[in-house]
Short mmCIF file of C-alpha atoms in Angstrom, two decimals:
data_model
loop_
_atom_site.label_atom_id
_atom_site.label_comp_id
_atom_site.label_asym_id
_atom_site.label_seq_id
_atom_site.Cartn_x
_atom_site.Cartn_y
_atom_site.Cartn_z
CA UNK A 1 50.76 -36.66 -73.75
CA UNK A 2 50.36 -35.01 -77.16
CA UNK A 3 47.17 -33.39 -78.40
CA UNK A 4 45.73 -33.98 -81.86
CA UNK A 5 43.18 -31.21 -82.40
CA UNK A 6 40.89 -30.83 -85.38
CA UNK A 7 42.69 -29.94 -88.62
CA UNK A 8 40.77 -26.67 -89.04
CA UNK A 9 39.53 -24.41 -86.28
CA UNK A 10 35.71 -24.34 -86.20
CA UNK A 11 34.02 -21.12 -87.31
CA UNK A 12 31.33 -19.33 -85.31
CA UNK A 13 28.49 -21.27 -86.94
CA UNK A 14 30.11 -24.63 -86.21
CA UNK A 15 30.86 -23.58 -82.63
CA UNK A 16 27.17 -22.85 -82.09
CA UNK A 17 26.25 -26.24 -83.55
CA UNK A 18 28.82 -27.95 -81.29
CA UNK A 19 27.39 -26.18 -78.24
CA UNK A 20 23.83 -27.16 -79.15
CA UNK A 21 24.88 -30.78 -79.73
CA UNK A 22 26.66 -31.22 -76.39
CA UNK A 23 23.90 -29.32 -74.54
CA UNK A 24 21.24 -31.65 -75.95
CA UNK A 25 23.31 -34.67 -74.98
CA UNK A 26 23.88 -33.30 -71.48
CA UNK A 27 20.20 -32.46 -71.05
CA UNK A 28 19.25 -36.06 -71.87
CA UNK A 29 21.65 -37.35 -69.19
CA UNK A 30 20.65 -34.82 -66.52
CA UNK A 31 16.90 -35.18 -67.10
CA UNK A 32 17.19 -38.95 -66.64
CA UNK A 33 18.72 -38.53 -63.18
CA UNK A 34 15.56 -37.14 -61.58
CA UNK A 35 12.81 -37.80 -64.13
CA UNK A 36 11.67 -41.17 -62.77
CA UNK A 37 11.05 -39.73 -59.30
CA UNK A 38 7.60 -38.60 -60.46
CA UNK A 39 6.66 -42.15 -61.56
CA UNK A 40 7.48 -44.13 -58.41
CA UNK A 41 3.87 -45.08 -57.67
CA UNK A 42 3.18 -46.03 -61.30
CA UNK A 43 6.22 -48.35 -61.45
CA UNK A 44 5.38 -49.98 -58.12
CA UNK A 45 1.85 -50.79 -59.31
CA UNK A 46 2.72 -51.91 -62.85
CA UNK A 47 5.69 -54.09 -61.88
CA UNK A 48 4.27 -55.22 -58.54
CA UNK A 49 7.54 -53.95 -57.08
CA UNK A 50 8.45 -53.00 -53.53
CA UNK A 51 9.56 -49.49 -52.63
CA UNK A 52 13.12 -50.79 -52.31
CA UNK A 53 13.03 -52.13 -55.87
CA UNK A 54 11.58 -48.87 -57.18
CA UNK A 55 14.35 -46.92 -55.48
CA UNK A 56 16.91 -49.22 -57.08
CA UNK A 57 15.39 -48.53 -60.49
CA UNK A 58 15.94 -44.82 -59.83
CA UNK A 59 19.29 -44.93 -58.03
CA UNK A 60 21.15 -47.58 -60.06
CA UNK A 61 21.42 -45.11 -62.94
CA UNK A 62 23.19 -42.52 -60.80
CA UNK A 63 25.39 -45.18 -59.23
CA UNK A 64 26.62 -46.49 -62.61
CA UNK A 65 27.05 -42.96 -63.94
CA UNK A 66 29.09 -41.74 -60.96
CA UNK A 67 31.30 -44.82 -60.72
CA UNK A 68 32.41 -44.81 -64.36
CA UNK A 69 32.90 -41.10 -65.02
CA UNK A 70 36.65 -40.94 -64.34
CA UNK A 71 37.70 -44.09 -66.25
CA UNK A 72 35.50 -43.38 -69.27
CA UNK A 73 36.53 -39.72 -69.35
CA UNK A 74 40.18 -40.79 -69.51
CA UNK A 75 39.44 -43.41 -72.18
CA UNK A 76 37.67 -40.74 -74.23
CA UNK A 77 40.81 -38.59 -74.14
CA UNK A 78 42.80 -41.45 -75.67
CA UNK A 79 40.36 -43.07 -78.10
CA UNK A 80 38.84 -39.84 -79.34
CA UNK A 81 36.18 -37.61 -77.86
CA UNK A 82 33.84 -37.72 -80.84
CA UNK A 83 33.79 -41.54 -81.11
CA UNK A 84 33.23 -41.79 -77.34
CA UNK A 85 30.37 -39.28 -77.48
CA UNK A 86 28.73 -41.08 -80.42
CA UNK A 87 29.09 -44.47 -78.70
CA UNK A 88 27.66 -43.08 -75.48
CA UNK A 89 24.66 -41.58 -77.26
CA UNK A 90 23.92 -44.87 -79.01
CA UNK A 91 24.18 -46.89 -75.78
CA UNK A 92 22.16 -44.35 -73.80
CA UNK A 93 19.45 -44.03 -76.46
CA UNK A 94 19.07 -47.79 -76.88
CA UNK A 95 18.95 -48.34 -73.12
CA UNK A 96 16.31 -45.61 -72.71
CA UNK A 97 14.17 -47.22 -75.41
CA UNK A 98 14.44 -50.63 -73.72
CA UNK A 99 13.51 -49.07 -70.36
CA UNK A 100 10.44 -47.50 -71.93
CA UNK A 101 9.30 -50.91 -73.17
CA UNK A 102 10.39 -52.93 -70.10
CA UNK A 103 7.89 -55.52 -68.93
CA UNK A 104 9.44 -56.21 -65.54
CA UNK A 105 11.46 -54.52 -62.84
CA UNK A 106 14.46 -56.74 -63.67
CA UNK A 107 14.55 -55.56 -67.28
CA UNK A 108 14.07 -51.98 -66.13
CA UNK A 109 17.01 -52.18 -63.71
CA UNK A 110 19.26 -53.72 -66.40
CA UNK A 111 18.26 -50.98 -68.85
CA UNK A 112 18.96 -48.29 -66.25
CA UNK A 113 22.43 -49.73 -65.63
CA UNK A 114 23.14 -49.62 -69.37
CA UNK A 115 21.80 -46.06 -69.53
CA UNK A 116 24.11 -45.09 -66.65
CA UNK A 117 27.09 -46.52 -68.54
CA UNK A 118 26.09 -44.58 -71.66
CA UNK A 119 25.63 -41.43 -69.58
CA UNK A 120 29.13 -41.85 -68.11
CA UNK A 121 30.47 -41.94 -71.67
CA UNK A 122 28.55 -38.80 -72.60
CA UNK A 123 28.75 -36.45 -69.64
CA UNK A 124 32.51 -35.83 -69.28
CA UNK A 125 32.98 -35.71 -73.05
CA UNK A 126 30.41 -32.92 -73.49
CA UNK A 127 32.49 -30.58 -71.34
CA UNK A 128 35.80 -31.89 -72.72
CA UNK A 129 34.62 -31.10 -76.27
CA UNK A 130 33.99 -27.51 -75.19
CA UNK A 131 37.32 -27.02 -73.43
CA UNK A 132 39.33 -28.65 -76.23
CA UNK A 133 37.47 -27.02 -79.16
CA UNK A 134 36.39 -23.51 -78.20
CA UNK A 135 38.96 -20.70 -78.44
CA UNK A 136 39.97 -18.99 -75.22
CA UNK A 137 37.80 -15.92 -75.76
CA UNK A 138 34.66 -18.02 -76.27
CA UNK A 139 35.33 -20.84 -73.83
CA UNK A 140 33.96 -19.13 -70.72
CA UNK A 141 30.60 -18.38 -72.35
CA UNK A 142 30.31 -21.95 -73.62
CA UNK A 143 31.11 -23.36 -70.17
CA UNK A 144 28.46 -21.02 -68.79
CA UNK A 145 25.87 -22.58 -71.11
CA UNK A 146 27.05 -26.09 -70.15
CA UNK A 147 26.81 -25.21 -66.46
CA UNK A 148 23.33 -23.76 -66.92
CA UNK A 149 22.12 -27.01 -68.48
CA UNK A 150 23.87 -29.12 -65.83
CA UNK A 151 22.47 -27.02 -62.98
CA UNK A 152 18.94 -26.29 -64.16
CA UNK A 153 18.40 -29.30 -66.39
CA UNK A 154 17.37 -31.55 -63.54
CA UNK A 155 14.47 -29.31 -62.50
CA UNK A 156 13.44 -28.76 -66.12
CA UNK A 157 13.57 -32.51 -66.70
CA UNK A 158 11.39 -33.14 -63.65
CA UNK A 159 8.84 -30.58 -64.84
CA UNK A 160 8.60 -32.12 -68.29
CA UNK A 161 8.46 -35.59 -66.71
CA UNK A 162 5.63 -34.59 -64.37
CA UNK A 163 3.79 -33.05 -67.32
CA UNK A 164 4.16 -36.25 -69.34
CA UNK A 165 2.91 -38.38 -66.44
CA UNK A 166 -0.09 -36.10 -65.97
CA UNK A 167 -1.16 -35.90 -69.62
CA UNK A 168 0.04 -39.28 -70.93
CA UNK A 169 1.57 -42.51 -69.64
CA UNK A 170 4.58 -42.74 -67.32
CA UNK A 171 6.46 -44.66 -70.02
CA UNK A 172 6.43 -41.45 -72.01
CA UNK A 173 9.22 -40.33 -69.66
CA UNK A 174 11.66 -42.21 -71.89
CA UNK A 175 10.48 -40.53 -75.07
CA UNK A 176 12.11 -37.21 -74.14
CA UNK A 177 15.67 -38.57 -73.65
CA UNK A 178 15.40 -40.65 -76.84
CA UNK A 179 14.40 -37.54 -78.82
CA UNK A 180 17.18 -35.50 -77.25
CA UNK A 181 19.72 -38.24 -77.97
CA UNK A 182 18.60 -38.56 -81.59
CA UNK A 183 18.98 -34.81 -82.14
CA UNK A 184 22.34 -34.73 -80.36
CA UNK A 185 23.59 -37.70 -82.36
CA UNK A 186 22.64 -36.13 -85.68
CA UNK A 187 24.39 -32.87 -84.78
CA UNK A 188 27.44 -34.65 -83.35
CA UNK A 189 27.96 -36.62 -86.56
CA UNK A 190 27.87 -33.48 -88.69
CA UNK A 191 29.33 -30.75 -86.46
CA UNK A 192 31.51 -32.01 -83.60
CA UNK A 193 35.22 -32.35 -84.52
CA UNK A 194 37.33 -35.11 -83.06
CA UNK A 195 40.33 -34.69 -80.78
CA UNK A 196 42.38 -37.33 -79.04
CA UNK A 197 45.65 -37.70 -77.19
CA UNK A 198 48.62 -40.00 -77.59
CA UNK A 199 50.38 -40.81 -74.35
CA UNK A 200 53.77 -42.29 -73.70
CA UNK A 201 52.31 -44.05 -70.67
CA UNK A 202 49.93 -47.04 -70.62
CA UNK A 203 46.39 -46.52 -69.40
CA UNK A 204 46.15 -46.52 -65.59
CA UNK A 205 43.96 -49.62 -65.29
CA UNK A 206 44.58 -50.04 -61.56
CA UNK A 207 43.65 -46.42 -60.88
CA UNK A 208 40.51 -46.78 -62.98
CA UNK A 209 39.36 -49.89 -61.12
CA UNK A 210 40.13 -48.48 -57.68
CA UNK A 211 38.40 -45.17 -58.44
CA UNK A 212 35.33 -47.08 -59.64
CA UNK A 213 35.27 -49.09 -56.42
CA UNK A 214 35.73 -45.98 -54.28
CA UNK A 215 32.94 -43.99 -55.92
CA UNK A 216 30.60 -47.01 -55.96
CA UNK A 217 31.10 -47.59 -52.24
CA UNK A 218 30.63 -43.97 -51.24
CA UNK A 219 27.61 -43.29 -53.45
CA UNK A 220 25.98 -46.57 -52.37
CA UNK A 221 26.32 -45.52 -48.72
CA UNK A 222 24.72 -42.14 -49.39
CA UNK A 223 21.86 -43.72 -51.35
CA UNK A 224 21.16 -46.68 -49.09
CA UNK A 225 22.05 -45.26 -45.68
CA UNK A 226 18.74 -43.41 -45.18
CA UNK A 227 16.76 -46.54 -46.15
CA UNK A 228 18.78 -49.30 -44.48
CA UNK A 229 20.00 -47.26 -41.51
CA UNK A 230 23.47 -45.83 -40.99
CA UNK A 231 24.48 -48.68 -38.66
CA UNK A 232 23.25 -51.46 -40.94
CA UNK A 233 26.08 -53.95 -41.74
CA UNK A 234 25.67 -53.44 -45.50
CA UNK A 235 25.96 -49.66 -45.04
CA UNK A 236 29.05 -49.96 -42.83
CA UNK A 237 30.75 -52.45 -45.17
CA UNK A 238 30.08 -50.21 -48.16
CA UNK A 239 31.43 -47.21 -46.27
CA UNK A 240 34.58 -49.12 -45.35
CA UNK A 241 35.10 -50.27 -48.94
CA UNK A 242 34.58 -46.74 -50.28
CA UNK A 243 36.94 -45.08 -47.81
CA UNK A 244 39.68 -47.73 -48.14
CA UNK A 245 39.46 -47.63 -51.94
CA UNK A 246 39.61 -43.83 -51.92
CA UNK A 247 42.75 -43.88 -49.75
CA UNK A 248 44.26 -46.57 -51.98
CA UNK A 249 43.47 -44.46 -55.05
CA UNK A 250 45.28 -41.43 -53.58
CA UNK A 251 48.29 -43.56 -52.64
CA UNK A 252 48.46 -45.25 -56.05
CA UNK A 253 48.03 -42.03 -58.04
CA UNK A 254 50.71 -40.32 -55.94
CA UNK A 255 53.16 -43.02 -57.04
CA UNK A 256 52.14 -42.90 -60.71
CA UNK A 257 52.57 -39.11 -60.98
CA UNK A 258 52.68 -38.23 -64.71
CA UNK A 259 51.26 -41.65 -65.65
CA UNK A 260 48.37 -41.33 -63.20
CA UNK A 261 44.69 -41.38 -64.15
CA UNK A 262 44.40 -38.23 -62.00
CA UNK A 263 47.44 -36.43 -60.61
CA UNK A 264 46.26 -35.90 -57.04
CA UNK A 265 49.11 -33.44 -56.42
CA UNK A 266 47.10 -30.86 -58.35
CA UNK A 267 44.69 -30.58 -55.43
CA UNK A 268 47.36 -28.50 -53.71
CA UNK A 269 46.52 -25.72 -56.14
CA UNK A 270 43.77 -23.21 -55.52
CA UNK A 271 41.90 -23.76 -58.75
CA UNK A 272 41.31 -27.49 -58.50
CA UNK A 273 40.82 -27.61 -54.74
CA UNK A 274 38.62 -24.51 -54.55
CA UNK A 275 36.55 -25.39 -57.60
CA UNK A 276 35.96 -28.97 -56.45
CA UNK A 277 35.02 -27.95 -52.91
CA UNK A 278 32.65 -25.29 -54.21
CA UNK A 279 30.83 -27.67 -56.54
CA UNK A 280 30.65 -30.37 -53.86
CA UNK A 281 28.97 -28.03 -51.35
CA UNK A 282 26.85 -26.04 -53.82
CA UNK A 283 25.40 -29.11 -55.52
CA UNK A 284 24.92 -30.80 -52.16
CA UNK A 285 22.94 -27.88 -50.79
CA UNK A 286 20.94 -27.46 -54.00
CA UNK A 287 19.99 -31.15 -54.15
CA UNK A 288 19.16 -31.28 -50.45
CA UNK A 289 16.93 -28.23 -50.62
CA UNK A 290 15.20 -29.49 -53.78
CA UNK A 291 14.40 -32.80 -52.10
CA UNK A 292 12.89 -30.95 -49.13
CA UNK A 293 10.93 -28.46 -51.24
CA UNK A 294 8.85 -31.13 -52.95
CA UNK A 295 7.24 -32.54 -49.79
CA UNK A 296 6.73 -28.96 -48.59
CA UNK A 297 4.76 -28.14 -51.73
CA UNK A 298 2.87 -31.44 -51.79
CA UNK A 299 2.30 -32.39 -48.16
CA UNK A 300 2.24 -28.94 -46.54
CA UNK A 301 0.65 -26.87 -49.32
CA UNK A 302 -1.31 -29.77 -50.83
CA UNK A 303 -0.14 -29.21 -54.40
CA UNK A 304 0.01 -31.77 -57.21
CA UNK A 305 3.29 -33.19 -58.47
CA UNK A 306 3.13 -31.06 -61.63
CA UNK A 307 2.39 -27.85 -59.75
CA UNK A 308 5.11 -28.64 -57.19
CA UNK A 309 7.63 -29.11 -59.99
CA UNK A 310 6.51 -25.89 -61.68
CA UNK A 311 7.06 -24.09 -58.37
CA UNK A 312 10.74 -25.03 -58.59
CA UNK A 313 11.17 -23.43 -62.01
CA UNK A 314 11.91 -19.85 -60.82
CA UNK A 315 14.98 -21.12 -58.97
CA UNK A 316 16.10 -23.13 -62.01
CA UNK A 317 15.55 -20.18 -64.36
CA UNK A 318 17.57 -17.86 -62.12
CA UNK A 319 20.32 -20.46 -61.89
CA UNK A 320 20.52 -20.88 -65.66
CA UNK A 321 20.48 -17.12 -66.30
CA UNK A 322 23.18 -16.49 -63.69
CA UNK A 323 25.33 -19.28 -65.14
CA UNK A 324 25.32 -17.44 -68.47
CA UNK A 325 26.12 -14.13 -66.76
CA UNK A 326 28.97 -15.53 -64.65
CA UNK A 327 31.70 -15.56 -67.38
CA UNK A 328 31.18 -11.87 -68.16
CA UNK A 329 31.12 -11.04 -64.47
CA UNK A 330 34.31 -13.05 -63.91
CA UNK A 331 36.02 -11.20 -66.78
CA UNK A 332 35.27 -7.89 -65.05
CA UNK A 333 35.80 -8.60 -61.36
CA UNK A 334 37.68 -11.92 -61.37
CA UNK A 335 36.76 -15.57 -60.84
CA UNK A 336 37.27 -15.51 -57.07
CA UNK A 337 35.11 -12.41 -56.60
CA UNK A 338 32.37 -13.92 -58.78
CA UNK A 339 32.43 -17.17 -56.83
CA UNK A 340 32.40 -15.23 -53.55
CA UNK A 341 29.34 -13.22 -54.61
CA UNK A 342 27.64 -16.42 -55.77
CA UNK A 343 28.29 -18.34 -52.56
CA UNK A 344 27.23 -15.30 -50.51
CA UNK A 345 23.90 -15.12 -52.38
CA UNK A 346 23.41 -18.86 -51.99
CA UNK A 347 24.01 -18.51 -48.25
CA UNK A 348 21.56 -15.59 -48.11
CA UNK A 349 18.95 -17.67 -49.94
CA UNK A 350 19.19 -20.47 -47.39
CA UNK A 351 18.98 -17.99 -44.51
CA UNK A 352 15.90 -16.31 -46.03
CA UNK A 353 14.11 -19.65 -46.34
CA UNK A 354 15.07 -20.61 -42.79
CA UNK A 355 13.80 -17.27 -41.45
CA UNK A 356 10.51 -16.99 -43.29
CA UNK A 357 9.26 -20.48 -44.19
CA UNK A 358 5.95 -21.26 -42.51
CA UNK A 359 2.81 -23.29 -42.99
CA UNK A 360 0.65 -20.17 -43.14
CA UNK A 361 3.04 -18.22 -45.38
CA UNK A 362 2.92 -20.85 -48.12
CA UNK A 363 4.87 -20.37 -51.35
CA UNK A 364 5.73 -16.67 -50.84
CA UNK A 365 7.55 -17.58 -47.62
CA UNK A 366 10.20 -19.51 -49.60
CA UNK A 367 10.18 -17.73 -52.98
CA UNK A 368 12.68 -14.96 -52.14
CA UNK A 369 15.11 -17.50 -50.73
CA UNK A 370 14.72 -19.73 -53.80
CA UNK A 371 15.47 -16.84 -56.16
CA UNK A 372 18.55 -15.71 -54.22
CA UNK A 373 19.78 -19.28 -54.01
CA UNK A 374 19.27 -19.84 -57.74
CA UNK A 375 21.26 -16.73 -58.66
CA UNK A 376 24.00 -17.60 -56.19
CA UNK A 377 24.35 -21.16 -57.43
CA UNK A 378 24.59 -20.01 -61.05
CA UNK A 379 27.26 -17.41 -60.31
CA UNK A 380 29.39 -19.87 -58.33
CA UNK A 381 29.12 -22.98 -60.52
CA UNK A 382 30.50 -21.60 -63.79
CA UNK A 383 33.81 -20.19 -62.43
CA UNK A 384 34.19 -23.30 -60.25
CA UNK A 385 33.85 -25.50 -63.33
CA UNK A 386 36.35 -23.34 -65.24
CA UNK A 387 38.75 -23.56 -62.31
CA UNK A 388 38.66 -27.37 -62.43
CA UNK A 389 39.01 -27.75 -66.19
CA UNK A 390 41.67 -25.05 -66.31
CA UNK A 391 43.77 -26.86 -63.69
CA UNK A 392 44.50 -29.87 -65.90
CA UNK A 393 46.31 -29.84 -69.27
CA UNK A 394 44.23 -29.69 -72.43
CA UNK A 395 45.26 -33.28 -73.15
CA UNK A 396 43.47 -34.43 -69.98
CA UNK A 397 40.19 -32.57 -70.40
CA UNK A 398 38.18 -35.79 -70.34
CA UNK A 399 39.59 -36.51 -66.88
CA UNK A 400 39.09 -32.89 -65.80
CA UNK A 401 35.49 -32.95 -66.96
CA UNK A 402 34.90 -36.32 -65.30
CA UNK A 403 36.32 -35.02 -62.02
CA UNK A 404 33.96 -32.06 -62.29
CA UNK A 405 31.04 -34.44 -62.84
CA UNK A 406 32.03 -36.86 -60.06
CA UNK A 407 32.24 -33.94 -57.64
CA UNK A 408 28.74 -32.85 -58.64
CA UNK A 409 27.30 -36.37 -58.26
CA UNK A 410 28.96 -36.95 -54.90
CA UNK A 411 27.80 -33.55 -53.68
CA UNK A 412 24.25 -34.28 -54.82
CA UNK A 413 24.16 -37.66 -53.07
CA UNK A 414 25.74 -36.21 -49.92
CA UNK A 415 23.33 -33.27 -49.82
CA UNK A 416 20.25 -35.44 -50.25
CA UNK A 417 21.40 -37.85 -47.55
CA UNK A 418 22.57 -35.19 -45.07
CA UNK A 419 19.72 -32.69 -45.35
CA UNK A 420 17.21 -35.53 -45.58
CA UNK A 421 18.55 -37.05 -42.36
CA UNK A 422 18.59 -33.67 -40.60
CA UNK A 423 15.01 -32.99 -41.69
CA UNK A 424 13.85 -36.43 -40.50
CA UNK A 425 15.51 -35.96 -37.12
CA UNK A 426 14.06 -32.47 -36.69
CA UNK A 427 10.60 -33.65 -37.76
CA UNK A 428 10.54 -36.52 -35.25
CA UNK A 429 11.77 -34.26 -32.46
CA UNK A 430 9.07 -31.68 -33.20
CA UNK A 431 6.12 -34.05 -33.69
CA UNK A 432 6.82 -36.23 -30.66
CA UNK A 433 5.35 -33.55 -28.40
CA UNK A 434 2.14 -33.43 -30.47
CA UNK A 435 1.15 -37.11 -30.41
CA UNK A 436 -0.42 -37.36 -26.96
CA UNK A 437 -3.83 -39.01 -27.06
CA UNK A 438 -3.31 -40.81 -30.36
CA UNK A 439 -3.40 -44.60 -30.69
CA UNK A 440 0.08 -46.09 -30.47
CA UNK A 441 0.04 -47.46 -34.03
CA UNK A 442 -1.06 -44.14 -35.49
CA UNK A 443 1.55 -42.23 -33.48
CA UNK A 444 4.33 -44.58 -34.62
CA UNK A 445 3.24 -44.19 -38.24
CA UNK A 446 3.11 -40.38 -37.95
CA UNK A 447 6.69 -40.33 -36.64
CA UNK A 448 7.94 -41.87 -39.90
CA UNK A 449 7.32 -38.71 -41.92
CA UNK A 450 4.76 -36.13 -42.96
CA UNK A 451 3.37 -38.26 -45.80
CA UNK A 452 2.75 -41.12 -43.37
CA UNK A 453 1.10 -38.75 -40.88
CA UNK A 454 -1.30 -37.42 -43.52
CA UNK A 455 -2.08 -40.95 -44.69
CA UNK A 456 -2.90 -42.22 -41.19
CA UNK A 457 -4.76 -39.07 -40.07
CA UNK A 458 -8.26 -40.16 -41.28
CA UNK A 459 -8.01 -43.23 -39.01
CA UNK A 460 -7.58 -41.09 -35.88
CA UNK A 461 -11.18 -39.80 -35.78
CA UNK A 462 -11.49 -36.37 -34.23
CA UNK A 463 -7.70 -35.98 -34.07
CA UNK A 464 -7.30 -35.98 -37.89
CA UNK A 465 -7.02 -32.24 -38.51
CA UNK A 466 -4.89 -31.68 -35.43
CA UNK A 467 -2.50 -34.44 -36.54
CA UNK A 468 -2.20 -33.04 -40.07
CA UNK A 469 -1.50 -29.53 -38.76
CA UNK A 470 1.01 -30.89 -36.23
CA UNK A 471 2.79 -32.88 -38.94
CA UNK A 472 2.94 -29.85 -41.24
CA UNK A 473 4.35 -27.66 -38.49
CA UNK A 474 6.83 -30.34 -37.44
CA UNK A 475 8.01 -30.62 -41.04
CA UNK A 476 8.59 -26.88 -41.24
CA UNK A 477 10.40 -26.91 -37.88
CA UNK A 478 12.65 -29.76 -39.01
CA UNK A 479 13.29 -28.03 -42.31
CA UNK A 480 14.30 -24.83 -40.58
CA UNK A 481 16.87 -26.71 -38.50
CA UNK A 482 18.37 -28.36 -41.58
CA UNK A 483 18.41 -25.03 -43.45
CA UNK A 484 20.32 -23.31 -40.64
CA UNK A 485 22.91 -26.09 -40.70
CA UNK A 486 23.13 -25.73 -44.49
CA UNK A 487 23.57 -21.98 -44.04
CA UNK A 488 26.45 -22.60 -41.64
CA UNK A 489 28.14 -24.96 -44.13
CA UNK A 490 27.75 -22.41 -46.91
CA UNK A 491 29.15 -19.76 -44.58
CA UNK A 492 32.30 -21.80 -44.08
CA UNK A 493 32.59 -22.25 -47.86
CA UNK A 494 32.14 -18.49 -48.30
CA UNK A 495 35.11 -17.76 -46.06
CA UNK A 496 37.23 -20.38 -47.84
CA UNK A 497 36.40 -19.04 -51.31
CA UNK A 498 36.99 -15.44 -50.27
CA UNK A 499 40.41 -16.29 -48.82
CA UNK A 500 41.61 -19.24 -50.93
CA UNK A 501 39.49 -19.12 -54.08
CA UNK A 502 41.05 -19.26 -57.56
CA UNK A 503 42.88 -16.10 -58.59
CA UNK A 504 42.98 -16.79 -62.30
CA UNK A 505 41.23 -18.93 -64.90
CA UNK A 506 43.80 -18.79 -67.67
CA UNK A 507 43.52 -21.81 -69.97
CA UNK A 508 46.11 -24.54 -70.02
CA UNK A 509 48.28 -24.79 -73.12
CA UNK A 510 47.42 -27.61 -75.48
CA UNK A 511 50.92 -28.99 -75.81
CA UNK A 512 50.83 -30.61 -72.38
CA UNK A 513 53.78 -28.56 -71.09
CA UNK A 514 53.70 -27.29 -67.53
CA UNK A 515 51.21 -24.39 -67.72
CA UNK A 516 50.11 -21.59 -65.52
CA UNK A 517 47.21 -23.42 -63.89
CA UNK A 518 43.93 -21.96 -62.82
CA UNK A 519 44.10 -20.57 -59.33
CA UNK A 520 47.88 -20.11 -59.43
CA UNK A 521 49.53 -16.78 -60.12
CA UNK A 522 53.32 -16.62 -60.37
CA UNK A 523 54.73 -15.36 -57.15
CA UNK A 524 51.46 -15.86 -55.27
#
């Protein structure tokens, strides 16, 4: 595969414009992942929709985005990264506008699917533009900015979304991504250079289809399992389809080798394997903790949605600041040492929250853990992303970026499902001992979750305050159990990174020849 870079290397001013353009585009995509969570009640009332339908409106976007990342990233490498980015911005912007004007749940779901497709065209290309355009000495800093937006953008998007819902109408949630897309599109047209690859091999259509099926099946299981039940036939069938398709993808790509959509042999190397595993776990833990923090702020502390979202901002700010610091730290002490410090701080943050969280302690009982976790996540994500993109040739940066994004999305879905399930199990186990004397219907409702317990409490007469306190304490107990399990998982990752983390993040040569890949040192 031969690379066709821009005719003239961008100067410093153009590089800044490129970075702003791709950051705006990425922010629009990331903010749309979590933004609608704050409008669930509004959509249910306006559309007369069930909770299942509302969840589909939210989740279908992530499902379409995750499933199409790899194929569209590879197509962008071949057709041109700038045309793919422009097309994605147009599709995403139009779909967001339609969603904002949707008069029914059906139209909203269709618009969210289209937005997910546009997002899958945008997200891998934003990182591929950086890795294929920025010179080696500037690339790490640019990836740090990209990682900061990818890591902290979700929380920032939720805060802005909650603010819009509080001060305006929930449909205003779609104004922000449209504005971001318009700005990104204008800057892309004027500043972003094009680069594309010519390959001697035909596009791996079979690999693209099988990878789409595999990711769809696995993400669907993680999204629907908690709602349908893990033994529901639909859940089991989806799991079987996802696993079989994933195995088929590995087998097919192993045969295709140089003509593969993704050369799976590269996972033998430290850079790709270590970077992917780190992002999978780190994003899983981050997403799982974020999902648990919101009900803690709202149901335990009694805060509004806007205040609860604002309470998450210190962790996001620390994460974004540490992501920018990580490249300089990696240049001084090495990528593996930086990742090790980051994972260690993330592990410490989880342990601090598990040790000190309490109903009486309120926000201060989790703040120190949130700050440590934010710094740790930022320090680990940037070198992990560099390790992944540096493990594939420059000609395949769309695929490398897509793999990076798929890993993040899978980790997020896995973390939400796993920590959510652990919390629910711990909550039920803790509250069961506190329900004696309550009417059977009220007790059954309280077992479903802390929000249900608070809702049913006024109907229990003199037991109301006792039930609310019991539910709050049970939630904290269940959260502590899930946090300790998360700490153990991060501890295992810490050992792996310290022993088998990437040793080097040298960039891959643009000519497609066999390079020194990230994580591999000659003679190591």
